CSV table of C-alpha atoms in Angstrom, one decimal:
chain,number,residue,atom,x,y,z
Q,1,UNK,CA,100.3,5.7,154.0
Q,2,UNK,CA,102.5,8.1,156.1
Q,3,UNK,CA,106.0,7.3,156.4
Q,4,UNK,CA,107.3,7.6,160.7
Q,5,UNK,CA,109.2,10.0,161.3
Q,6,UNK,CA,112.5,8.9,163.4
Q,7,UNK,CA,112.0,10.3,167.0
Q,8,UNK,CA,115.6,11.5,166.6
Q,9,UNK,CA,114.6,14.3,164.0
Q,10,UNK,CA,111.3,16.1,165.9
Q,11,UNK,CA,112.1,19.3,167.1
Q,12,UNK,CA,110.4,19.9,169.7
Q,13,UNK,CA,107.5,23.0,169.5
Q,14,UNK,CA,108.9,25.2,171.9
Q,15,UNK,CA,112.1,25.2,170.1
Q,16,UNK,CA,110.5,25.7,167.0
Q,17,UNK,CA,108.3,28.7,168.3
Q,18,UNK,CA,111.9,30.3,169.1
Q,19,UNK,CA,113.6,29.2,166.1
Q,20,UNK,CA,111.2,30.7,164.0
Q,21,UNK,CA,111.0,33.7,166.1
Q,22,UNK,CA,114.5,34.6,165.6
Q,23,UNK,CA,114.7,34.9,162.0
Q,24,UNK,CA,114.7,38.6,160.6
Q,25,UNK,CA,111.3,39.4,158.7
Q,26,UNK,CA,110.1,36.3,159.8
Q,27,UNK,CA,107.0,37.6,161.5
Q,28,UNK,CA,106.3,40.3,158.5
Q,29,UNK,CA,106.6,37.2,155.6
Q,30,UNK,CA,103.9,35.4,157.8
Q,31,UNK,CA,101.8,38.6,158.3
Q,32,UNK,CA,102.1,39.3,154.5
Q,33,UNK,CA,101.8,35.5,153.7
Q,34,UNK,CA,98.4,35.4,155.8
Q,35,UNK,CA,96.9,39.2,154.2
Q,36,UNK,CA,97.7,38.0,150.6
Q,37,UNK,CA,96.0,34.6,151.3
Q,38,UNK,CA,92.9,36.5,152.8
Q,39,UNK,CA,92.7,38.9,149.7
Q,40,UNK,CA,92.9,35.9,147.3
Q,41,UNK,CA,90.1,33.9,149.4
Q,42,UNK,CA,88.0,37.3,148.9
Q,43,UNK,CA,88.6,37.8,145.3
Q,44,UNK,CA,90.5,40.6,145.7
Q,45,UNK,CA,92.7,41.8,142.3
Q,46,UNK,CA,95.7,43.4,143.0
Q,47,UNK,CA,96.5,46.9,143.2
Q,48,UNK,CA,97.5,49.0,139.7
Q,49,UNK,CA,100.2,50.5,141.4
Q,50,UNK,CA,101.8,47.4,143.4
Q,51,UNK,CA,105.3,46.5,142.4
Q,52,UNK,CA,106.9,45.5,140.3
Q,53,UNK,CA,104.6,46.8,137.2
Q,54,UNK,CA,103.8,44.6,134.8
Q,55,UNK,CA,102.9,45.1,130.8
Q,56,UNK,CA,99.6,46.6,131.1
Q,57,UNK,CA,101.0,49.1,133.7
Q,58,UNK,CA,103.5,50.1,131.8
Q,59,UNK,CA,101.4,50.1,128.5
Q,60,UNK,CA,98.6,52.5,130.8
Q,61,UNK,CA,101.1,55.1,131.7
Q,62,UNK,CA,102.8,54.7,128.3
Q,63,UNK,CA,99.2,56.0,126.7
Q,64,UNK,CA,98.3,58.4,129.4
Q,65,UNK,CA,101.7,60.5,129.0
Q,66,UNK,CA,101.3,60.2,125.3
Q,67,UNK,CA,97.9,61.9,126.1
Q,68,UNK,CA,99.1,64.6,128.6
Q,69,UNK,CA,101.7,65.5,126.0
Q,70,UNK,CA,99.6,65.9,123.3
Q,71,UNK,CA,97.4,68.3,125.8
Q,72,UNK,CA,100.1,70.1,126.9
Q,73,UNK,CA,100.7,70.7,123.0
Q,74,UNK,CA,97.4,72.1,122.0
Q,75,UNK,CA,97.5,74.4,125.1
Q,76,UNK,CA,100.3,76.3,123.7
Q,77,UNK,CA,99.9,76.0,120.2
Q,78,UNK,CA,96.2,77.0,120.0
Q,79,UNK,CA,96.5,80.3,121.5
Q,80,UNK,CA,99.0,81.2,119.1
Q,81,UNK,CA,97.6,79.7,115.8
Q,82,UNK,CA,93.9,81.9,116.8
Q,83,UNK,CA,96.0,85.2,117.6
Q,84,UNK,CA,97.6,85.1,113.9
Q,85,UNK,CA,94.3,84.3,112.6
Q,86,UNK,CA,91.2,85.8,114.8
Q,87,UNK,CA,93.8,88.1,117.3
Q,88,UNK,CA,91.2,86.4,120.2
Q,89,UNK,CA,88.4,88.7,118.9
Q,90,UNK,CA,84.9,88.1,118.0
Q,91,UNK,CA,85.3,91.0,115.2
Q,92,UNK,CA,88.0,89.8,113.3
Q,93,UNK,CA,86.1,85.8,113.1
Q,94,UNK,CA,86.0,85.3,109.3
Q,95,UNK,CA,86.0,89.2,108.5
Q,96,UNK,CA,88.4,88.8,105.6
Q,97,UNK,CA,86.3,86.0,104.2
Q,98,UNK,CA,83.5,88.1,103.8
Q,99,UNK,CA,82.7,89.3,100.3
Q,100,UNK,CA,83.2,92.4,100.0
Q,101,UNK,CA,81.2,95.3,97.8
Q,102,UNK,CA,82.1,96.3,94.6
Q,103,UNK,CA,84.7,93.6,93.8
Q,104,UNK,CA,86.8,95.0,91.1
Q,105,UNK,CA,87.9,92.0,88.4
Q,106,UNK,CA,91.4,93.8,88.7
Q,107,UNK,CA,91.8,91.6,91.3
Q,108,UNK,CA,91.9,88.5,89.4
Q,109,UNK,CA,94.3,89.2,87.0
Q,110,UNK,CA,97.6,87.9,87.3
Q,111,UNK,CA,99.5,90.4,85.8
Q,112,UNK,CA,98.8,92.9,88.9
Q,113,UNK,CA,100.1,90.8,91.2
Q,114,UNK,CA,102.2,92.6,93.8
Q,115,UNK,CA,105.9,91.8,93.7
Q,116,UNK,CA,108.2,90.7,97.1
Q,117,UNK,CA,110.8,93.1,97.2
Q,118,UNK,CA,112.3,92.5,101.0
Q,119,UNK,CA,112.6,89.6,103.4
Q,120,UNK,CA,111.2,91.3,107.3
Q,121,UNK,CA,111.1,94.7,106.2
Q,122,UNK,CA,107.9,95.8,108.1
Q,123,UNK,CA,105.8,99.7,107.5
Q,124,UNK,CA,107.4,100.6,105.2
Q,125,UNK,CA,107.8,104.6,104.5
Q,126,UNK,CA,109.0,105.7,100.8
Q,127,UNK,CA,110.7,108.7,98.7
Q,128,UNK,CA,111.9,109.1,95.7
Q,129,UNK,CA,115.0,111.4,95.0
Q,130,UNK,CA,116.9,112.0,91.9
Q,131,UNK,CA,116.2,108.6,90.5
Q,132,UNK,CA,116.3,106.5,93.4
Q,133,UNK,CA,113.6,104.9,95.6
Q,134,UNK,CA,114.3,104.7,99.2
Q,135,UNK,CA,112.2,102.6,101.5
Q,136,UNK,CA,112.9,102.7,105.2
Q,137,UNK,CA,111.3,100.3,107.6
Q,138,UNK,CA,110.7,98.6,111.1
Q,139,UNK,CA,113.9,97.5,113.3
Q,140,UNK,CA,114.2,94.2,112.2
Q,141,UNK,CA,114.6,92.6,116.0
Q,142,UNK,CA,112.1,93.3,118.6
Q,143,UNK,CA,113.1,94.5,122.3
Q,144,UNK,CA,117.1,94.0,120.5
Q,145,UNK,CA,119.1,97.2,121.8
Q,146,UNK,CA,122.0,96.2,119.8
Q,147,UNK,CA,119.9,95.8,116.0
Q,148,UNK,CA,119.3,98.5,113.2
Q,149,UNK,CA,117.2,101.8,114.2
Q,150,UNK,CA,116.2,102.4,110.5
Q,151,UNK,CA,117.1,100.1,107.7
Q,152,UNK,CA,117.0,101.1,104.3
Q,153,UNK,CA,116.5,100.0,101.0
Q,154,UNK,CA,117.4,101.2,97.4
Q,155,UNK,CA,115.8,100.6,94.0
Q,156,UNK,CA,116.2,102.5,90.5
Q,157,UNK,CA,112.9,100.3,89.1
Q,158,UNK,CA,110.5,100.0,91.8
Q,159,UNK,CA,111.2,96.2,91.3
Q,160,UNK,CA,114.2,95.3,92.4
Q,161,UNK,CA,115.4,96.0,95.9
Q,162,UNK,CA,118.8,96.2,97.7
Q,163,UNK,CA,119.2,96.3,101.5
Q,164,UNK,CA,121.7,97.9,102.8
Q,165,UNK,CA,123.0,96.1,105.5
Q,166,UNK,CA,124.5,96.5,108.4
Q,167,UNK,CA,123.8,100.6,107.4
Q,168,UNK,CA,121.8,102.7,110.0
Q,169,UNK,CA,119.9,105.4,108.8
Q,170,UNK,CA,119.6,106.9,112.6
Q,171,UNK,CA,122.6,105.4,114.6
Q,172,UNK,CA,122.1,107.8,117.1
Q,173,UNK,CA,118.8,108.4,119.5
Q,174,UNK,CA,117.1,111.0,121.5
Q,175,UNK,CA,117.7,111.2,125.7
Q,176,UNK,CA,113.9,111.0,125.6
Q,177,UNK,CA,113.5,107.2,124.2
Q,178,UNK,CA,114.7,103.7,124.8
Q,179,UNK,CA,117.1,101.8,122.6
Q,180,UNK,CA,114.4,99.0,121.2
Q,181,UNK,CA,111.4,99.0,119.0
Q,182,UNK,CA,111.9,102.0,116.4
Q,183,UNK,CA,109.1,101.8,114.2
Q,184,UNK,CA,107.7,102.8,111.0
Q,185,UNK,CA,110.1,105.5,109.5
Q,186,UNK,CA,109.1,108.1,107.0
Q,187,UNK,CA,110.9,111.1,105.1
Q,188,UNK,CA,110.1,114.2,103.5
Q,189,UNK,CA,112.7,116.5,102.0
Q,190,UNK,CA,112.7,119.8,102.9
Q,191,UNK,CA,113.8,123.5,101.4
Q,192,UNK,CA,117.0,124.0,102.4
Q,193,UNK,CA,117.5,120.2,100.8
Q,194,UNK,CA,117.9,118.9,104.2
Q,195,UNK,CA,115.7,115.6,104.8
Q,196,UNK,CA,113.3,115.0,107.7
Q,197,UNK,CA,112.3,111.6,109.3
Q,198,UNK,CA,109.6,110.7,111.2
Q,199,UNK,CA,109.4,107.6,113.4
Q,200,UNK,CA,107.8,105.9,116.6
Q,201,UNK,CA,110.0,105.8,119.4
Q,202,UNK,CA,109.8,103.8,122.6
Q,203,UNK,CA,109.9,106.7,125.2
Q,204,UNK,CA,111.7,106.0,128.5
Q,205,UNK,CA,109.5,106.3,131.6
Q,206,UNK,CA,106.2,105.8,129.7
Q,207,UNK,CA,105.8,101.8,129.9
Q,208,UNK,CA,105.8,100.1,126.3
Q,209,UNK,CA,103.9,103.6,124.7
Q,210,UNK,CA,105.6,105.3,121.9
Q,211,UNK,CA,105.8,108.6,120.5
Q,212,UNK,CA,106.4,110.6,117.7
Q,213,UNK,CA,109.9,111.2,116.7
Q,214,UNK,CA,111.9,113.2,114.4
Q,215,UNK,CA,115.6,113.4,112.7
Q,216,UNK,CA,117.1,116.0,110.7
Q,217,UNK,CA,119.8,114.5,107.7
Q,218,UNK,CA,123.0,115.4,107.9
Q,219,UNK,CA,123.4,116.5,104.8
Q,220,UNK,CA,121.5,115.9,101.4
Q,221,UNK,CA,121.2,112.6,101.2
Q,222,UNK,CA,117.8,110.8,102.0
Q,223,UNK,CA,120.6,108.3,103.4
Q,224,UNK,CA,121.0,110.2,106.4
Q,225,UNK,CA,122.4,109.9,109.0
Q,226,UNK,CA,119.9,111.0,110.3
Q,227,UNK,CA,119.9,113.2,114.1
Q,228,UNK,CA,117.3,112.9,116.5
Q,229,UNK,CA,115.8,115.6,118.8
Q,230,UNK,CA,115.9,115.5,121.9
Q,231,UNK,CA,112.1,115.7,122.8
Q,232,UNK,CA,109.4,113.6,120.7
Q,233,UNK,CA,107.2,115.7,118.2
Q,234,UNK,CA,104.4,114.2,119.5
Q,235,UNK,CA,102.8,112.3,122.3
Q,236,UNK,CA,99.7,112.6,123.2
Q,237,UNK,CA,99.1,110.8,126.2
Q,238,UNK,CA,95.5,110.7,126.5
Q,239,UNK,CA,95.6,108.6,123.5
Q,240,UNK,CA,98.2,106.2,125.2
Q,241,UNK,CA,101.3,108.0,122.7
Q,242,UNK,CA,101.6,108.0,118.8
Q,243,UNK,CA,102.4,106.1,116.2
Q,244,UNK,CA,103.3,105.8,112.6
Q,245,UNK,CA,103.9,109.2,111.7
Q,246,UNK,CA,103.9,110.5,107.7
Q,247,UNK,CA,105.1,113.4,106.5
Q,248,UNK,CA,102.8,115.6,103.4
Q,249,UNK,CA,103.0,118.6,101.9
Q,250,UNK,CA,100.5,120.4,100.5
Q,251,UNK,CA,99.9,122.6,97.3
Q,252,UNK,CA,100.4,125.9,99.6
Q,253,UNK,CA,104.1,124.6,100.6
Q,254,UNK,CA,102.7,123.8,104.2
Q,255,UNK,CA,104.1,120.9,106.0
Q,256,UNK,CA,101.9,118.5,108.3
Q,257,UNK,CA,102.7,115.3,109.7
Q,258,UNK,CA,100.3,112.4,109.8
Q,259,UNK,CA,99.8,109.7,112.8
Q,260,UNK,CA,98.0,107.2,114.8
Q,261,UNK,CA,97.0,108.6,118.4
Q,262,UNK,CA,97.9,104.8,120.2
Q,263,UNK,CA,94.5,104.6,121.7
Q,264,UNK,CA,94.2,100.7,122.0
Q,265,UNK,CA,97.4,100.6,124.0
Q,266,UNK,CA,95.1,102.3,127.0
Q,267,UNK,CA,92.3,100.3,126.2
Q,268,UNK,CA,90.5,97.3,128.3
Q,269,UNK,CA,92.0,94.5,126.7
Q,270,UNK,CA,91.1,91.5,124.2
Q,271,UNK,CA,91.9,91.9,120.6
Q,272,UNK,CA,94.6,94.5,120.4
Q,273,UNK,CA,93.8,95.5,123.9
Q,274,UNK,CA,91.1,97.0,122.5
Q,275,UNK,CA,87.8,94.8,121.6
Q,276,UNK,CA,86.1,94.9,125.1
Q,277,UNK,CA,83.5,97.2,125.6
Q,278,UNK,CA,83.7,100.5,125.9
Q,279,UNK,CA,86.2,100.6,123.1
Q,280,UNK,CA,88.6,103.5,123.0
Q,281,UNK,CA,89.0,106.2,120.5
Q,282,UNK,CA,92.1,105.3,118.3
Q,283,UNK,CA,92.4,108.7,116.1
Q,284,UNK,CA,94.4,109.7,113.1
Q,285,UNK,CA,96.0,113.1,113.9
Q,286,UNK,CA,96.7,115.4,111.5
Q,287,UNK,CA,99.5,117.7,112.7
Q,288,UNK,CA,100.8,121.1,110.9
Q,289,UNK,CA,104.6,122.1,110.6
Q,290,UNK,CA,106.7,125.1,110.9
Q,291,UNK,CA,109.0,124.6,107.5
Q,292,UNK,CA,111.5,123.3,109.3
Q,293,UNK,CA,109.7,119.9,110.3
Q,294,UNK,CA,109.9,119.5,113.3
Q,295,UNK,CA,108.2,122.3,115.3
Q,296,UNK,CA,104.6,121.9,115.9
Q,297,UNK,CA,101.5,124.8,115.0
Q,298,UNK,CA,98.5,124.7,117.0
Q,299,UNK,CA,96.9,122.0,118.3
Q,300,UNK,CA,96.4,118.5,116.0
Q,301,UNK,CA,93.2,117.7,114.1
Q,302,UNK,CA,91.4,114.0,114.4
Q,303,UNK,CA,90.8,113.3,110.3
Q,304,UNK,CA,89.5,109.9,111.2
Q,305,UNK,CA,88.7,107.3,114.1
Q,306,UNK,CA,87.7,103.9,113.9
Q,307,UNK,CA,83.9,102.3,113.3
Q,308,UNK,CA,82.4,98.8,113.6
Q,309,UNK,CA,83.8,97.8,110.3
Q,310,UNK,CA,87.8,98.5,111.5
Q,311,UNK,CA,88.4,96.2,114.4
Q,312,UNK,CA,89.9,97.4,117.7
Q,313,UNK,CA,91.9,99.9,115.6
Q,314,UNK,CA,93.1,102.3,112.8
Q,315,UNK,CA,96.8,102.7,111.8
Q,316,UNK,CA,99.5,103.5,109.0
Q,317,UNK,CA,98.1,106.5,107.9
Q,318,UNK,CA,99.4,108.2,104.3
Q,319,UNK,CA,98.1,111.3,102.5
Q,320,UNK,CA,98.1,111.8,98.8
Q,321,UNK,CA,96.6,114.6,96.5
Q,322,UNK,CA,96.0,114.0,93.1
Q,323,UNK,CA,95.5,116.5,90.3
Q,324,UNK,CA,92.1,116.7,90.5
Q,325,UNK,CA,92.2,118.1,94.1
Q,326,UNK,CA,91.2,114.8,96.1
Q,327,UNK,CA,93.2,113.8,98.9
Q,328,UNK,CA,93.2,110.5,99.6
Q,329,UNK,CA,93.8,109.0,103.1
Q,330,UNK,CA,95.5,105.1,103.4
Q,331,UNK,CA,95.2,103.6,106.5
Q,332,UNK,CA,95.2,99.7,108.1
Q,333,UNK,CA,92.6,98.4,110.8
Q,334,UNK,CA,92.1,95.5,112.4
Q,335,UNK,CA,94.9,94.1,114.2
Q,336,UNK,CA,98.1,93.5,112.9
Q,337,UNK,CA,98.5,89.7,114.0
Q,338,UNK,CA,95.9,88.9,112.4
Q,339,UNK,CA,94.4,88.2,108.8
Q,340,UNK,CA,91.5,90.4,108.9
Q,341,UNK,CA,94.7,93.4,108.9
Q,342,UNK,CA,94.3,95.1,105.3
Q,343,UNK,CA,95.4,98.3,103.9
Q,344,UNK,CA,91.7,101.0,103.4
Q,345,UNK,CA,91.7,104.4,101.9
Q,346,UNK,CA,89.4,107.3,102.3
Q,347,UNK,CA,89.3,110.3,100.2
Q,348,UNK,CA,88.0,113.9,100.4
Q,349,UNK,CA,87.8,117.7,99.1
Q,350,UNK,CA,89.7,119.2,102.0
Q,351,UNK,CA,92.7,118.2,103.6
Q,352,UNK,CA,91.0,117.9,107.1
Q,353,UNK,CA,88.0,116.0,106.3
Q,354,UNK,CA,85.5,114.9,106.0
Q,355,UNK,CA,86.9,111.5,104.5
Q,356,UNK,CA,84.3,108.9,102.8
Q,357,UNK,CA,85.1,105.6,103.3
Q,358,UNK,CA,85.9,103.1,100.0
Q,359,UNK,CA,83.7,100.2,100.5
Q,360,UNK,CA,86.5,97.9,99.8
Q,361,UNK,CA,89.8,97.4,101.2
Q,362,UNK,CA,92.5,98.3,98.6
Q,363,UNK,CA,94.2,95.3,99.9
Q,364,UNK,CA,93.3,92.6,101.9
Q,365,UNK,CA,94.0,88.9,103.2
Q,366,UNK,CA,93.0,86.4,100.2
Q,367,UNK,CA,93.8,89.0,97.4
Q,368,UNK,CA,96.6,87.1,95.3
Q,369,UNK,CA,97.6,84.6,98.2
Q,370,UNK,CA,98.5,87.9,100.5
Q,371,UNK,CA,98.4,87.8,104.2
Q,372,UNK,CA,97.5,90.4,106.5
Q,373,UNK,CA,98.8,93.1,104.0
Q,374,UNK,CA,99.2,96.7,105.7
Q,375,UNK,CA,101.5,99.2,106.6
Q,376,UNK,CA,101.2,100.8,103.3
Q,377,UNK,CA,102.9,104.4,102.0
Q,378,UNK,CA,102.1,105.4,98.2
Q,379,UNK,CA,104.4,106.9,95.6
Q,380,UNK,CA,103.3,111.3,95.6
Q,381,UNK,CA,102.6,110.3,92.0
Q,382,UNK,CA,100.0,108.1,93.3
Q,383,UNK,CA,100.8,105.0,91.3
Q,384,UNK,CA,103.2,103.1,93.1
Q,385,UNK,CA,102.6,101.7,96.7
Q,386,UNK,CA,105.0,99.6,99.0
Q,387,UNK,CA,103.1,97.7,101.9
Q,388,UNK,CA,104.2,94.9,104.1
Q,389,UNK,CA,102.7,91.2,104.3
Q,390,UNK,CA,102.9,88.2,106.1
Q,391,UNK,CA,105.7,85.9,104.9
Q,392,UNK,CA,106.0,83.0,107.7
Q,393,UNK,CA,107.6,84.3,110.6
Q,394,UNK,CA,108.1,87.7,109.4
Q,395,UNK,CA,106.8,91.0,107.9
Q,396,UNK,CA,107.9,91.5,104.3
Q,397,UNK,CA,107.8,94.2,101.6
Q,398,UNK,CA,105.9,94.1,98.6
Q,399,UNK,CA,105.7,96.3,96.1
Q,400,UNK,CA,102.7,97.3,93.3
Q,401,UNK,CA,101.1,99.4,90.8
Q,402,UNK,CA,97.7,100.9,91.5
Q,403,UNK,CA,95.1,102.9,89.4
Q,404,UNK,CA,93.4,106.3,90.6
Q,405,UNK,CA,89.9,106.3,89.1
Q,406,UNK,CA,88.8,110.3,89.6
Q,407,UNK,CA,85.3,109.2,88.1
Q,408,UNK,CA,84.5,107.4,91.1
Q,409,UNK,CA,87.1,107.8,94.0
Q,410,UNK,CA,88.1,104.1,94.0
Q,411,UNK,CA,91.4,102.5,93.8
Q,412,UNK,CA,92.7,99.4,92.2
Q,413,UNK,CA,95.5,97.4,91.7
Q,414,UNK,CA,97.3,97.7,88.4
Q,415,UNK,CA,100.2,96.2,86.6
Q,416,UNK,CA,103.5,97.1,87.7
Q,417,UNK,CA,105.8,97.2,85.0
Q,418,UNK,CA,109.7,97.9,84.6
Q,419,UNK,CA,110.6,100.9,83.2
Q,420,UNK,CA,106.7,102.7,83.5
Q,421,UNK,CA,106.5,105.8,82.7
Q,422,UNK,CA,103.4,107.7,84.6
Q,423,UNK,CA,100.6,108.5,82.2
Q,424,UNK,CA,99.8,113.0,81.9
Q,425,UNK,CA,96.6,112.1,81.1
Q,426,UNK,CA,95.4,110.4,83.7
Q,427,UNK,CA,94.1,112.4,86.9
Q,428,UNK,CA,96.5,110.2,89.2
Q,429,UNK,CA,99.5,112.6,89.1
Q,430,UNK,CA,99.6,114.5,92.6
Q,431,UNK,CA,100.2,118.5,92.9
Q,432,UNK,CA,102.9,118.2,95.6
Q,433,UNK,CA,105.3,115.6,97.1
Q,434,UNK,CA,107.8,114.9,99.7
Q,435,UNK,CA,110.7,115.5,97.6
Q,436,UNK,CA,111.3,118.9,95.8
Q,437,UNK,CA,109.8,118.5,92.0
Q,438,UNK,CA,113.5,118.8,91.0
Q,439,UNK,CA,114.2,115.8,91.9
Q,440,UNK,CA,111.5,113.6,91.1
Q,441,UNK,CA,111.6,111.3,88.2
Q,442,UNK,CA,108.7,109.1,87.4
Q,443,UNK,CA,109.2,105.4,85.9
């Protein structure tokens, strides 16, 4: 039963219509009030995003950002993890998984194993003088003006290995080339006992492309310092510049300088810039010498150029002529950021080619846990080689023992040993070499 009301306490309904009316928000709560009450008599479920956010909102965006991060992850990390291994090309997928002819069981013996010599000591150039092995290699800091041109490295063994650091084998540069990215140094000795170098050089007004530079020693020391010229000794543009230069002499006394014409820097992109078709020509250049190193005769010769087994490219050549009268061409294709890089040779009767092809690398990814081995320069005994190899985030130096076999043409590795001495009776012993024969001394 409904309890009266006392008259005294109605308020009239025109008061209340104006009492109501007055209070701030008043008509919005009712507005709200009657939309909520509609939505609930429909069935409606409320909005995801209506506030304040409960658990399973906050448990939703706590997943999908988990989820976007995780994207965001794999979009940077992927591109980087298939450049080290595949370089983004087709022709480097599983090449140095392949099997490869005429597997030599040299190859699983642990005693040949190469030996680390030097912590991100990239293309490595070598010479022997007096006793003493010099390695020189790579600037050590990319696109760094203030780092090392040309480091260098000692050893009395072939084993053991000092860097000399903080030393700067060229402190000095050319007006022709920009103060980053020296790479590849070599050095022949000449005459008048004066050494020459041979490097690539970032050239000023010529994009990223490099050329072909050259330094004189001051004095007799394959120490250097070393002076630059003024001009580069070579670069060819059509081939987008030059790389890797090495210096040989042959049994006439007649200097030449070896290199990589840079064709896969003008090329039209993909692996190396140079795996889309048509692919470029990317030659190795033989170049002949006055005796003084560094003045050019005639016009350079293409000894080799790349084929469908190499990749977008061929690099880091070396020359070496054995007693028997081969010469023997070393070389790296595929690209360098990659594990199908490796270190090939080629040998023939004449200096200029024709070179035949070995059907295996001399070194490649998988052989004694290696990585993307290349960059190589061999002893002008030809049984000693220096190379570089993945080693995380750098380039290292390794150092080996290989074996000449005149019989067939094929190299192999071999057991480095402290103290070798080279062995006269073996056809592995070369006619000429980048130091004077006075100062050589093998191990």
């Amino acid at each position: 039963m409904a309890t009266a009301v006392p008259e005294k306490y109605v308020v009239p309904a025109v008061v209340q219509s104006i009492v109501v009316s007055e209070i701030p928000g008043s008509s919005i709560k009712s507005s709200l009030d009657s939309t909520v009450g509609a939505r609930a008599e429909k069935g409606e479920k409320k909005n995801f995003f209506t506030r304040p956010w409960g658990r399973r909102q906050i448990g939703i965006l706590c997943v999908l950002g988990f989820f976007g991060l995780a994207l965001t992850a794999l979009v940077i990390v992927l591109p980087i993890y298939f450049t080290k291994i595949y370089g983004f090309a087709k022709d480097t997928d599983n090449y140095w998984r392949l099997p490869q002819p005429n597997e030599d069981h040299s190859y699983y013996l642990e005693e040949n194993r190469p030996v680390f010599a030097l912590v991100n000591f990239p293309d490595p150039g070598l010479i022997q003088h007096n006793g003493t092995w010099y390695a020189y290699g790579t600037n050590p800091k990319k696109k760094n003006p203030h780092t090392i041109h040309v480091p260098v490295a000692t050893s009395t063994d072939f084993i053991n290995w000092t860097l000399h650091e903080d030393y700067d084998a060229m402190p000095t540069l050319g007006t022709w080339e920009k103060k980053v990215n020296h790479w590849a140094p070599d050095v022949i000795q000449r005459d008048d006992g004066k050494f020459v170098m041979y490097y690539s050089g970032e050239a000023e007004n010529y994009g990223s492309h490099h050329c072909v530079g050259v330094a004189i020693s001051t004095g007799t020391s394959p120490l250097g310092p070393y002076i630059p010229e003024d001009k580069p000794l070579a670069c060819p543009h059509k081939h987008g510049g030059a790389i890797d230069p090495s210096p040989f002499r042959d049994t006439d006394g007649t200097l030449y300088v070896v290199y990589k014409g840079d064709g896969n820097s003008v090329g039209r992109g993909g692996n190396c810039n140079n795996s889309k078709k048509p692919v470029v020509s990317v030659p190795i250049l033989l170049q002949e010498l006055k005796s003084d190193g560094i003045t050019s005769v005639g016009e350079p010769v293409k000894i080799l150029d790349i084929d469908d087994t190499d990749g977008p490219l061929v690099e880091a050549p070396d020359i070496l002529l054995t007693e028997d009268g081969t010469y023997y061409l070393f070389f790296s294709s595929h690209c360098y950021v990659s594990l199908g890089y490796n270190v090939k040779y080629a040998h023939s009767k004449t200096l200029k080619g024709p070179y035949i092809r070995a059907d295996r690398p001399l070194l490649q990814t998988g052989d004694w846990g290696l990585e993307a081995p290349g960059g190589a320069t061999v002893s002008t005994d030809g049984s000693k080689i220096v190379f570089h190899a993945n080693c995380g985030r750098f380039r290292c130096m390794w150092s080996a023992a290989i074996d000449i076999r005149s019989n067939n043409n094929t190299i192999v590795m071999s057991k480095l040993v402290l103290g070798q001495a080279s062995n006269s009776t073996k056809t592995t012993g070369t006619l000429v070499s980048r130091t004077r024969n006075s100062g050589l001394r093998y191990l």
